[in-house]
Tab-separated table of C-alpha atoms in Angstrom:
chain	number	residue	atom	x	y	z
A	25	UNK	CA	-18.714	15.099	13.470
A	26	UNK	CA	-20.538	18.445	13.262
A	27	UNK	CA	-20.478	20.830	10.211
A	28	UNK	CA	-18.545	19.945	7.150
A	29	UNK	CA	-17.609	22.389	4.531
A	30	UNK	CA	-17.342	21.607	0.934
A	31	UNK	CA	-16.902	24.476	-1.861
A	32	UNK	CA	-19.443	26.888	-1.437
A	33	UNK	CA	-21.890	24.468	0.453
A	34	UNK	CA	-22.425	24.125	4.196
A	35	UNK	CA	-23.036	20.480	5.054
A	36	UNK	CA	-24.559	19.168	8.138
A	37	UNK	CA	-23.130	15.793	8.815
A	38	UNK	CA	-24.717	15.126	12.108
A	39	UNK	CA	-23.583	11.685	13.489
A	40	UNK	CA	-23.327	13.377	16.950
A	41	UNK	CA	-27.303	13.629	16.802
A	42	UNK	CA	-27.624	17.378	16.615
A	43	UNK	CA	-30.111	16.730	13.921
A	44	UNK	CA	-32.510	13.873	14.197
A	45	UNK	CA	-35.870	12.350	13.022
A	46	UNK	CA	-37.627	14.748	15.305
A	47	UNK	CA	-36.583	17.825	13.507
A	48	UNK	CA	-38.696	16.617	10.515
A	49	UNK	CA	-42.369	16.242	9.812
A	50	UNK	CA	-42.860	12.931	7.851
A	51	UNK	CA	-45.172	13.470	5.027
A	52	UNK	CA	-45.550	10.553	2.737
A	53	UNK	CA	-43.634	7.718	1.259
A	54	UNK	CA	-42.561	8.115	-2.274
A	55	UNK	CA	-40.169	5.368	-3.154
A	56	UNK	CA	-37.772	2.376	-2.401
A	57	UNK	CA	-34.638	0.721	-3.729
A	58	UNK	CA	-31.795	-1.440	-2.854
A	59	UNK	CA	-30.485	1.273	-0.151
A	60	UNK	CA	-34.007	1.321	1.826
A	61	UNK	CA	-37.042	3.541	1.351
A	62	UNK	CA	-37.576	7.199	0.798
A	63	UNK	CA	-40.258	9.634	2.222
A	64	UNK	CA	-41.134	13.310	1.963
A	65	UNK	CA	-40.313	15.137	4.959
A	66	UNK	CA	-40.464	18.818	6.094
A	67	UNK	CA	-37.923	20.556	8.560
A	68	UNK	CA	-39.879	21.929	11.413
A	69	UNK	CA	-37.817	24.782	12.011
A	70	UNK	CA	-37.357	26.290	8.496
A	71	UNK	CA	-40.250	24.458	6.584
A	72	UNK	CA	-37.707	23.165	3.905
A	73	UNK	CA	-38.706	20.207	2.404
A	74	UNK	CA	-36.446	17.134	1.623
A	75	UNK	CA	-36.046	13.515	0.873
A	76	UNK	CA	-35.465	11.184	3.551
A	77	UNK	CA	-33.684	8.029	2.747
A	78	UNK	CA	-33.583	5.640	5.583
A	79	UNK	CA	-32.074	2.207	5.847
A	80	UNK	CA	-32.772	-0.516	8.648
A	81	UNK	CA	-29.473	-0.969	10.199
A	82	UNK	CA	-30.208	-4.847	10.887
A	83	UNK	CA	-30.960	-5.558	7.395
A	84	UNK	CA	-27.911	-3.488	5.995
A	85	UNK	CA	-25.946	-5.842	8.253
A	86	UNK	CA	-27.450	-9.151	6.871
A	87	UNK	CA	-26.912	-7.757	3.368
A	88	UNK	CA	-23.364	-6.845	4.065
A	89	UNK	CA	-24.017	-3.578	2.478
A	90	UNK	CA	-22.985	-1.204	5.228
A	91	UNK	CA	-19.772	-0.314	3.367
A	92	UNK	CA	-21.901	0.958	0.335
A	93	UNK	CA	-24.020	3.181	2.513
A	94	UNK	CA	-20.947	4.542	4.322
A	95	UNK	CA	-19.178	5.015	0.812
A	96	UNK	CA	-22.284	6.928	-0.542
A	97	UNK	CA	-22.087	9.457	2.290
A	98	UNK	CA	-18.570	9.891	2.278
A	99	UNK	CA	-18.697	10.847	-1.604
A	100	UNK	CA	-21.691	13.177	-1.410
A	101	UNK	CA	-20.211	15.112	1.679
A	102	UNK	CA	-17.445	16.335	-1.141
A	103	UNK	CA	-19.926	16.733	-3.995
A	104	UNK	CA	-21.991	19.773	-4.913
A	105	UNK	CA	-23.351	19.954	-8.505
A	106	UNK	CA	-26.597	21.072	-10.301
A	107	UNK	CA	-27.421	17.666	-11.872
A	108	UNK	CA	-26.506	15.523	-8.865
A	109	UNK	CA	-28.793	14.715	-5.890
A	110	UNK	CA	-27.019	16.606	-3.009
A	111	UNK	CA	-26.863	15.788	0.809
A	112	UNK	CA	-27.751	17.689	3.445
A	113	UNK	CA	-28.028	15.875	6.651
A	114	UNK	CA	-26.993	12.356	7.976
A	115	UNK	CA	-28.348	10.938	11.404
A	116	UNK	CA	-29.116	7.605	13.180
A	117	UNK	CA	-31.474	6.216	15.651
A	118	UNK	CA	-31.302	2.733	17.206
A	119	UNK	CA	-33.168	1.016	14.235
A	120	UNK	CA	-32.370	2.999	11.094
A	121	UNK	CA	-29.631	5.234	9.428
A	122	UNK	CA	-31.131	8.253	7.772
A	123	UNK	CA	-29.571	10.531	4.769
A	124	UNK	CA	-31.646	13.877	4.199
A	125	UNK	CA	-31.230	14.806	0.528
A	126	UNK	CA	-32.591	17.264	-2.201
A	127	UNK	CA	-36.166	16.630	-2.716
A	128	UNK	CA	-37.116	15.810	-6.432
A	129	UNK	CA	-40.724	15.701	-7.093
A	130	UNK	CA	-40.354	15.129	-10.945
A	131	UNK	CA	-40.011	11.387	-10.590
A	132	UNK	CA	-37.396	9.213	-12.232
A	133	UNK	CA	-36.733	8.295	-15.800
A	134	UNK	CA	-37.992	4.832	-15.615
A	135	UNK	CA	-41.210	6.139	-14.217
A	136	UNK	CA	-41.628	8.576	-17.206
A	137	UNK	CA	-40.540	6.076	-19.841
A	138	UNK	CA	-42.984	3.459	-18.380
A	139	UNK	CA	-45.883	5.926	-18.980
A	140	UNK	CA	-44.729	7.238	-22.305
A	141	UNK	CA	-43.167	4.496	-24.069
A	142	UNK	CA	-40.319	6.435	-25.639
A	143	UNK	CA	-39.340	10.218	-25.607
A	144	UNK	CA	-38.867	12.802	-28.166
A	145	UNK	CA	-35.145	13.608	-29.325
A	146	UNK	CA	-35.059	17.189	-28.128
A	147	UNK	CA	-36.257	15.948	-24.593
A	148	UNK	CA	-33.539	13.211	-24.614
A	149	UNK	CA	-30.791	15.516	-26.203
A	150	UNK	CA	-31.032	17.729	-23.107
A	151	UNK	CA	-31.048	14.927	-20.624
A	152	UNK	CA	-27.975	13.506	-22.468
A	153	UNK	CA	-26.229	16.969	-21.892
A	154	UNK	CA	-27.109	17.312	-18.351
A	155	UNK	CA	-25.835	13.695	-17.505
A	156	UNK	CA	-22.768	14.226	-19.507
A	157	UNK	CA	-22.185	17.563	-17.338
A	158	UNK	CA	-22.607	15.430	-14.151
A	159	UNK	CA	-20.389	12.446	-15.282
A	160	UNK	CA	-17.699	14.995	-16.371
A	161	UNK	CA	-17.737	16.531	-13.066
A	162	UNK	CA	-17.517	13.285	-11.145
A	163	UNK	CA	-14.815	11.903	-13.307
A	164	UNK	CA	-12.585	15.024	-12.406
A	165	UNK	CA	-13.598	14.095	-8.693
A	166	UNK	CA	-11.897	10.866	-9.380
A	167	UNK	CA	-15.553	8.948	-9.251
A	168	UNK	CA	-16.978	6.180	-11.385
A	169	UNK	CA	-20.764	6.018	-10.820
A	170	UNK	CA	-21.158	2.419	-11.917
A	171	UNK	CA	-24.810	2.391	-12.034
A	172	UNK	CA	-26.207	5.003	-14.786
A	173	UNK	CA	-29.777	3.748	-15.689
A	174	UNK	CA	-32.977	5.370	-15.934
A	175	UNK	CA	-34.189	4.470	-12.255
A	176	UNK	CA	-31.119	6.507	-10.876
A	177	UNK	CA	-31.848	9.576	-12.937
A	178	UNK	CA	-34.374	11.908	-11.132
A	179	UNK	CA	-36.182	14.886	-12.511
A	180	UNK	CA	-36.953	17.991	-10.320
A	181	UNK	CA	-40.311	20.130	-10.706
A	182	UNK	CA	-38.790	21.876	-13.598
A	183	UNK	CA	-37.525	18.974	-15.449
A	184	UNK	CA	-33.680	19.097	-14.898
A	185	UNK	CA	-31.977	15.588	-14.231
A	186	UNK	CA	-30.092	14.729	-11.060
A	187	UNK	CA	-28.047	11.616	-10.937
A	188	UNK	CA	-28.927	9.730	-7.415
A	189	UNK	CA	-27.463	6.336	-5.854
A	190	UNK	CA	-23.634	6.408	-5.582
A	191	UNK	CA	-23.719	3.482	-3.291
A	192	UNK	CA	-21.737	1.229	-5.622
A	193	UNK	CA	-19.585	4.033	-7.023
A	194	UNK	CA	-15.794	3.546	-7.062
A	195	UNK	CA	-13.237	6.352	-6.085
A	196	UNK	CA	-10.172	6.351	-8.169
A	197	UNK	CA	-6.808	7.452	-6.313
A	198	UNK	CA	-4.429	9.951	-7.532
A	199	UNK	CA	-2.228	7.204	-9.071
A	200	UNK	CA	-2.330	7.079	-12.970
A	201	UNK	CA	-3.299	4.390	-14.493
A	202	UNK	CA	-5.579	2.977	-11.418
A	203	UNK	CA	-8.491	0.848	-12.544
A	204	UNK	CA	-11.430	-0.759	-11.044
A	205	UNK	CA	-11.870	-4.502	-11.308
A	206	UNK	CA	-15.059	-5.418	-9.546
A	207	UNK	CA	-18.405	-6.371	-11.470
A	208	UNK	CA	-20.510	-3.822	-10.276
A	209	UNK	CA	-23.786	-2.333	-11.730
A	210	UNK	CA	-26.887	-3.299	-13.332
A	211	UNK	CA	-26.278	-5.858	-16.168
A	212	UNK	CA	-28.279	-4.530	-19.180
A	213	UNK	CA	-26.350	-1.131	-18.479
A	214	UNK	CA	-22.818	-2.464	-17.780
A	215	UNK	CA	-20.021	-1.620	-20.110
A	216	UNK	CA	-18.365	-4.688	-22.165
A	217	UNK	CA	-14.913	-4.227	-20.258
A	218	UNK	CA	-16.553	-4.858	-17.021
A	219	UNK	CA	-17.554	-8.261	-18.178
A	220	UNK	CA	-14.170	-8.791	-19.736
A	221	UNK	CA	-12.881	-8.279	-16.291
A	222	UNK	CA	-14.731	-11.200	-14.772
A	223	UNK	CA	-12.960	-13.378	-17.537
A	224	UNK	CA	-9.679	-11.987	-16.819
A	225	UNK	CA	-9.396	-10.436	-20.333
A	226	UNK	CA	-8.991	-7.009	-19.341
A	227	UNK	CA	-7.029	-5.425	-16.589
A	228	UNK	CA	-9.520	-3.191	-15.147
A	229	UNK	CA	-11.823	-0.434	-16.138
A	230	UNK	CA	-12.115	3.419	-15.569
A	231	UNK	CA	-14.273	6.295	-16.288
A	232	UNK	CA	-15.750	5.126	-19.905
A	233	UNK	CA	-18.022	2.697	-18.337
A	234	UNK	CA	-20.240	5.377	-17.166
A	235	UNK	CA	-20.700	6.846	-20.587
A	236	UNK	CA	-21.375	3.294	-22.053
A	237	UNK	CA	-24.172	3.403	-19.572
A	238	UNK	CA	-25.268	6.781	-20.837
A	239	UNK	CA	-25.439	5.677	-24.458
A	240	UNK	CA	-27.623	2.619	-23.470
A	241	UNK	CA	-29.779	4.888	-21.494
A	242	UNK	CA	-30.177	7.634	-24.011
A	243	UNK	CA	-30.973	4.597	-26.669
A	244	UNK	CA	-33.410	3.192	-24.430
A	245	UNK	CA	-35.436	6.621	-23.894
A	246	UNK	CA	-35.551	7.348	-27.615
A	247	UNK	CA	-36.480	3.893	-28.771
A	248	UNK	CA	-38.469	2.216	-25.732
A	249	UNK	CA	-36.173	-0.445	-25.867
A	250	UNK	CA	-32.280	-1.404	-25.204
A	251	UNK	CA	-29.710	-1.888	-27.631
A	252	UNK	CA	-28.968	-5.016	-26.452
A	253	UNK	CA	-31.594	-7.677	-24.871
A	254	UNK	CA	-29.786	-8.191	-21.778
A	255	UNK	CA	-31.365	-9.084	-18.751
A	256	UNK	CA	-30.556	-9.984	-14.799
A	257	UNK	CA	-30.698	-13.868	-15.783
A	258	UNK	CA	-28.500	-13.388	-18.980
A	259	UNK	CA	-25.079	-15.310	-18.465
A	260	UNK	CA	-22.011	-13.187	-18.753
A	261	UNK	CA	-20.837	-15.333	-21.992
A	262	UNK	CA	-24.082	-14.679	-23.503
A	263	UNK	CA	-23.677	-10.927	-22.930
A	264	UNK	CA	-19.938	-10.933	-24.226
A	265	UNK	CA	-21.193	-12.639	-27.183
A	266	UNK	CA	-23.875	-10.190	-28.118
A	267	UNK	CA	-21.224	-7.249	-27.630
A	268	UNK	CA	-19.016	-9.109	-30.143
A	269	UNK	CA	-21.387	-10.159	-32.654
A	270	UNK	CA	-24.741	-8.351	-32.711
A	271	UNK	CA	-24.735	-4.986	-33.877
A	272	UNK	CA	-26.823	-2.384	-32.776
A	273	UNK	CA	-30.197	-1.652	-34.774
A	274	UNK	CA	-30.636	1.882	-35.511
A	275	UNK	CA	-33.986	3.048	-36.612
A	276	UNK	CA	-34.025	4.458	-40.182
A	277	UNK	CA	-35.979	7.535	-38.979
A	278	UNK	CA	-33.119	8.655	-36.724
A	279	UNK	CA	-30.826	11.445	-37.766
A	280	UNK	CA	-27.194	10.268	-38.964
A	281	UNK	CA	-25.847	12.911	-36.225
A	282	UNK	CA	-27.583	11.037	-33.273
A	283	UNK	CA	-26.681	7.676	-34.656
A	284	UNK	CA	-23.018	8.898	-34.551
A	285	UNK	CA	-23.322	10.210	-31.191
A	286	UNK	CA	-24.753	6.998	-29.513
A	287	UNK	CA	-22.504	4.871	-31.497
A	288	UNK	CA	-19.476	6.785	-29.960
A	289	UNK	CA	-21.064	6.365	-26.570
A	290	UNK	CA	-21.511	2.573	-27.407
A	291	UNK	CA	-18.044	2.006	-28.835
A	292	UNK	CA	-16.782	-1.229	-27.684
A	293	UNK	CA	-13.443	-0.252	-26.991
A	294	UNK	CA	-13.183	2.338	-24.171
A	295	UNK	CA	-10.375	4.109	-25.554
A	296	UNK	CA	-12.378	4.932	-28.709
A	297	UNK	CA	-15.603	5.824	-26.478
A	298	UNK	CA	-16.774	9.263	-25.723
A	299	UNK	CA	-15.917	9.874	-22.229
A	300	UNK	CA	-15.774	13.488	-21.257
A	301	UNK	CA	-17.690	16.517	-22.245
A	302	UNK	CA	-14.924	18.047	-24.572
A	303	UNK	CA	-15.213	15.129	-26.723
A	304	UNK	CA	-18.904	14.881	-26.844
A	305	UNK	CA	-18.902	18.555	-27.847
A	306	UNK	CA	-17.211	17.894	-30.851
A	307	UNK	CA	-20.006	15.835	-32.295
A	308	UNK	CA	-22.150	17.086	-35.158
A	309	UNK	CA	-25.253	16.521	-33.014
A	310	UNK	CA	-24.108	18.794	-30.450
A	311	UNK	CA	-23.251	21.690	-32.548
A	312	UNK	CA	-26.038	23.587	-31.549
A	313	UNK	CA	-25.717	22.933	-27.740
A	314	UNK	CA	-24.351	25.811	-25.398
A	315	UNK	CA	-23.167	23.482	-22.549
A	316	UNK	CA	-22.059	26.497	-20.224
A	317	UNK	CA	-25.637	27.656	-20.582
A	318	UNK	CA	-26.961	23.860	-19.538
A	319	UNK	CA	-24.754	23.934	-16.738
A	320	UNK	CA	-26.109	27.038	-15.558
A	321	UNK	CA	-29.707	25.796	-15.872
A	322	UNK	CA	-30.382	28.636	-18.523
A	323	UNK	CA	-31.599	26.359	-20.999
A	324	UNK	CA	-35.128	25.204	-19.885
A	325	UNK	CA	-36.435	21.455	-20.292
A	326	UNK	CA	-38.530	20.406	-23.095
A	327	UNK	CA	-40.452	18.166	-20.834
A	328	UNK	CA	-42.223	19.448	-17.491
A	329	UNK	CA	-43.249	16.805	-15.375
A	330	UNK	CA	-46.909	16.725	-14.074
A	331	UNK	CA	-47.502	19.137	-10.942
A	332	UNK	CA	-51.061	17.729	-10.091
A	333	UNK	CA	-49.885	14.383	-8.830
A	334	UNK	CA	-46.700	12.899	-7.247
A	335	UNK	CA	-44.675	11.403	-10.038
A	336	UNK	CA	-44.148	7.912	-8.382
A	337	UNK	CA	-45.823	4.599	-7.879
A	338	UNK	CA	-48.651	5.122	-5.342
A	339	UNK	CA	-48.457	1.815	-3.629
A	340	UNK	CA	-45.325	2.866	-1.967
A	341	UNK	CA	-47.137	4.947	0.588
A	342	UNK	CA	-49.920	2.001	0.985
A	343	UNK	CA	-46.844	-0.387	1.546
A	344	UNK	CA	-45.422	1.842	4.420
A	345	UNK	CA	-48.664	2.486	6.178
A	346	UNK	CA	-50.483	-0.933	5.754
A	347	UNK	CA	-47.951	-3.821	5.108
A	348	UNK	CA	-44.773	-2.560	7.026
A	349	UNK	CA	-44.641	-3.992	10.298
A	350	UNK	CA	-42.648	-1.176	11.653
A	351	UNK	CA	-43.555	2.042	9.638
A	352	UNK	CA	-41.448	5.125	10.019
A	353	UNK	CA	-44.561	7.164	10.827
A	354	UNK	CA	-45.107	5.203	14.175
A	355	UNK	CA	-41.208	5.018	14.997
A	356	UNK	CA	-41.598	8.020	17.723
A	357	UNK	CA	-44.064	5.838	19.690
A	358	UNK	CA	-42.343	2.540	19.413
A	359	UNK	CA	-38.984	3.729	20.228
A	360	UNK	CA	-40.322	5.627	23.385
A	361	UNK	CA	-41.978	2.227	24.324
A	362	UNK	CA	-38.486	0.601	23.874
A	363	UNK	CA	-36.631	3.265	25.834
A	364	UNK	CA	-39.006	3.290	28.720
A	365	UNK	CA	-38.581	-0.615	29.014
A	366	UNK	CA	-34.710	-0.190	28.905
A	367	UNK	CA	-35.049	2.600	31.653
A	368	UNK	CA	-36.203	-0.047	33.937
A	369	UNK	CA	-33.164	-2.309	33.329
A	370	UNK	CA	-30.504	0.127	32.340
A	371	UNK	CA	-30.760	3.309	34.464
A	372	UNK	CA	-27.834	5.149	32.838
A	373	UNK	CA	-27.689	4.476	29.119
A	374	UNK	CA	-24.379	5.621	27.507
A	375	UNK	CA	-24.624	7.824	24.478
A	376	UNK	CA	-22.364	7.150	21.481
A	377	UNK	CA	-21.157	9.817	19.261
A	378	UNK	CA	-20.092	7.806	16.598
A	379	UNK	CA	-21.856	5.336	13.735
A	380	UNK	CA	-22.467	2.251	15.817
A	381	UNK	CA	-23.683	-0.846	14.340
């Protein structure tokens, strides 16, 4: 598909193979998720470092998640924001599909929350602002993220946040009143109206679901526990009962303006919930915040991730090197062997210019 322009950014969408794995030096594995795995790479020509997300085609087919992967690529091509993870290249080979994105070495908020137990109000306050600015941008693009949670919020080396993983995002069309109806997300962070849709008690949901997730995330970062004890095994009926009957517990040490902000993010009625930057800026808790300065990254983060080590679980690299039957660092030799065997039986292989599954 060649180069694609989006706003002020040049995009390289290389389904035609103009950029491939050979253009990068693989350095080390740093993570995994529902999409596949992530490693640090360096582009050989300009020495720029990136994160490489790669997904095995066969497993993606088996999980019926191809649509999610392609949706994320289609969305990211048209996005460019300081608090999102930006896409630079995509390509594929016979085994895997690859996405080259911003390298963020500060770790995700789940990693830091597990290390620290809970975070200070000034630190979380800036996270709330940066995430809210990104959500406001996505909303203007007609995108519902649907999976805002600490695991999907990465920090760069300076400590600024970047929202990642749009593989289950919903894109709203231009029609006024359009709603999403599928139950998508991570249970503890899903808004009440998402559960209501499942029970046919609500016609659908829109952008306020992401702001509910922001409220849950902020509460968890500050307190070290979520406002509702919801787990993956909690039934939908139990979740709905909690939302209706169980008031959120507010620590007595928290300032009333903070409690008011979080209460308005966790409003059960999406119509009463904070769901844009303009509304959030009216909160007393945000009275001293200059959102324009935050958007321009002029407000330095209160927390700077450690730079003396990678902020991720070190077992990721061990798994890639030892446990994986087909580790990425051995891909070149493995595919070369496969190609030599194929050349014997298929002397004239046909090159494909499109995504092929």
